[in-house]
mmCIF file of C-alpha atoms in Angstrom:
data_model
loop_
_atom_site.group_PDB
_atom_site.id
_atom_site.type_symbol
_atom_site.label_atom_id
_atom_site.label_comp_id
_atom_site.label_asym_id
_atom_site.label_seq_id
_atom_site.Cartn_x
_atom_site.Cartn_y
_atom_site.Cartn_z
ATOM 1 C CA UNK A 30 5.048 0.861 -19.874
ATOM 2 C CA UNK A 31 4.037 0.560 -16.205
ATOM 3 C CA UNK A 32 0.868 2.573 -16.704
ATOM 4 C CA UNK A 33 -0.214 0.492 -19.687
ATOM 5 C CA UNK A 34 0.325 -2.695 -17.643
ATOM 6 C CA UNK A 35 -1.878 -1.362 -14.861
ATOM 7 C CA UNK A 36 -4.513 -0.186 -17.339
ATOM 8 C CA UNK A 37 -4.520 -3.601 -19.028
ATOM 9 C CA UNK A 38 -4.920 -5.365 -15.678
ATOM 10 C CA UNK A 39 -1.488 -7.019 -15.804
ATOM 11 C CA UNK A 40 -1.040 -6.800 -12.036
ATOM 12 C CA UNK A 41 1.784 -9.284 -11.607
ATOM 13 C CA UNK A 42 3.817 -7.808 -14.451
ATOM 14 C CA UNK A 43 3.325 -4.294 -13.055
ATOM 15 C CA UNK A 44 4.467 -5.540 -9.646
ATOM 16 C CA UNK A 45 7.629 -6.918 -11.281
ATOM 17 C CA UNK A 46 8.319 -3.493 -12.822
ATOM 18 C CA UNK A 47 7.996 -1.889 -9.379
ATOM 19 C CA UNK A 48 10.338 -4.508 -7.925
ATOM 20 C CA UNK A 49 12.887 -3.841 -10.671
ATOM 21 C CA UNK A 50 12.622 -0.067 -10.199
ATOM 22 C CA UNK A 51 13.049 -0.464 -6.449
ATOM 23 C CA UNK A 52 16.057 -2.767 -6.827
ATOM 24 C CA UNK A 53 17.758 -0.425 -9.305
ATOM 25 C CA UNK A 54 16.788 2.727 -7.340
ATOM 26 C CA UNK A 55 14.941 4.166 -10.335
ATOM 27 C CA UNK A 56 12.866 7.185 -9.332
ATOM 28 C CA UNK A 57 9.282 6.855 -10.566
ATOM 29 C CA UNK A 58 6.498 9.340 -9.788
ATOM 30 C CA UNK A 59 3.885 6.834 -8.626
ATOM 31 C CA UNK A 60 1.541 9.625 -7.488
ATOM 32 C CA UNK A 61 1.260 10.967 -11.021
ATOM 33 C CA UNK A 62 0.867 7.484 -12.494
ATOM 34 C CA UNK A 63 -1.784 6.542 -9.939
ATOM 35 C CA UNK A 64 -3.908 9.623 -10.536
ATOM 36 C CA UNK A 65 -3.567 9.373 -14.313
ATOM 37 C CA UNK A 66 -4.535 5.701 -14.231
ATOM 38 C CA UNK A 67 -7.562 6.293 -12.002
ATOM 39 C CA UNK A 68 -8.604 9.254 -14.144
ATOM 40 C CA UNK A 69 -8.661 6.937 -17.178
ATOM 41 C CA UNK A 70 -10.848 4.374 -15.422
ATOM 42 C CA UNK A 71 -11.833 3.653 -11.834
ATOM 43 C CA UNK A 72 -11.415 -0.035 -12.670
ATOM 44 C CA UNK A 73 -7.641 0.488 -12.714
ATOM 45 C CA UNK A 74 -7.748 0.977 -8.953
ATOM 46 C CA UNK A 75 -7.904 -2.780 -8.337
ATOM 47 C CA UNK A 76 -4.734 -3.437 -10.353
ATOM 48 C CA UNK A 77 -2.901 -0.531 -8.731
ATOM 49 C CA UNK A 78 -3.961 -1.715 -5.261
ATOM 50 C CA UNK A 79 -2.582 -5.181 -6.060
ATOM 51 C CA UNK A 80 0.788 -3.638 -6.958
ATOM 52 C CA UNK A 81 0.755 -1.522 -3.778
ATOM 53 C CA UNK A 82 0.058 -4.605 -1.677
ATOM 54 C CA UNK A 83 2.938 -6.471 -3.331
ATOM 55 C CA UNK A 84 5.409 -3.587 -2.815
ATOM 56 C CA UNK A 85 4.108 -1.273 -0.075
ATOM 57 C CA UNK A 86 7.431 0.466 0.567
ATOM 58 C CA UNK A 87 7.591 1.780 -2.997
ATOM 59 C CA UNK A 88 4.486 3.921 -2.461
ATOM 60 C CA UNK A 89 3.906 6.804 -0.068
ATOM 61 C CA UNK A 90 1.560 6.350 2.855
ATOM 62 C CA UNK A 91 -0.644 9.137 1.494
ATOM 63 C CA UNK A 92 -1.018 7.342 -1.830
ATOM 64 C CA UNK A 93 -1.771 4.019 -0.132
ATOM 65 C CA UNK A 94 -4.454 5.710 1.987
ATOM 66 C CA UNK A 95 -5.963 7.226 -1.150
ATOM 67 C CA UNK A 96 -6.058 3.774 -2.735
ATOM 68 C CA UNK A 97 -7.550 2.333 0.451
ATOM 69 C CA UNK A 98 -10.413 4.850 0.304
ATOM 70 C CA UNK A 99 -10.938 4.000 -3.345
ATOM 71 C CA UNK A 100 -11.044 0.278 -2.580
ATOM 72 C CA UNK A 101 -13.624 0.866 0.136
ATOM 73 C CA UNK A 102 -15.719 2.934 -2.270
ATOM 74 C CA UNK A 103 -15.464 0.197 -4.899
ATOM 75 C CA UNK A 104 -16.351 -2.451 -2.279
ATOM 76 C CA UNK A 105 -13.017 -4.187 -2.850
ATOM 77 C CA UNK A 106 -12.771 -5.011 0.834
ATOM 78 C CA UNK A 107 -10.015 -7.615 0.621
ATOM 79 C CA UNK A 108 -7.634 -5.119 -1.026
ATOM 80 C CA UNK A 109 -8.708 -2.412 1.431
ATOM 81 C CA UNK A 110 -7.898 -4.677 4.380
ATOM 82 C CA UNK A 111 -4.479 -5.551 2.940
ATOM 83 C CA UNK A 112 -3.669 -1.874 2.297
ATOM 84 C CA UNK A 113 -4.838 -0.953 5.797
ATOM 85 C CA UNK A 114 -2.667 -3.654 7.357
ATOM 86 C CA UNK A 115 0.411 -2.315 5.551
ATOM 87 C CA UNK A 116 -0.323 1.271 6.575
ATOM 88 C CA UNK A 117 -1.061 0.221 10.164
ATOM 89 C CA UNK A 118 2.207 -1.761 10.236
ATOM 90 C CA UNK A 119 4.155 1.307 9.053
ATOM 91 C CA UNK A 120 2.409 3.747 11.390
ATOM 92 C CA UNK A 121 0.823 1.965 14.357
ATOM 93 C CA UNK A 122 -1.654 4.140 16.200
ATOM 94 C CA UNK A 123 -1.175 4.906 19.879
ATOM 95 C CA UNK A 124 -4.284 2.843 20.625
ATOM 96 C CA UNK A 125 -2.760 -0.178 18.875
ATOM 97 C CA UNK A 126 0.449 0.329 20.835
ATOM 98 C CA UNK A 127 -1.541 0.370 24.086
ATOM 99 C CA UNK A 128 -3.349 -2.827 23.161
ATOM 100 C CA UNK A 129 -0.072 -4.582 22.368
ATOM 101 C CA UNK A 130 1.506 -3.808 25.751
ATOM 102 C CA UNK A 131 2.142 -6.889 27.918
#
């Protein structure tokens, strides 16, 4: 169901499924779904990135970085920036920490 929503471009509905799965602690293999979806069509990356931006904690950092690279390759810069901001927020670099010192 989730994969067909992503493939059909139903981003908001797919994000609701992720929210439901997160709330109910349902274990979903997002890595497998992501790679299967992208294998079907590179256009699915935009929808998957939208879902990752809406629920960043549901996806591994590795998977979000993979999506970020895909967004950069597809010139979807707004999604790439959003994904980067979530990853940077989760794992701030030492340089960012130095810049934020008072």
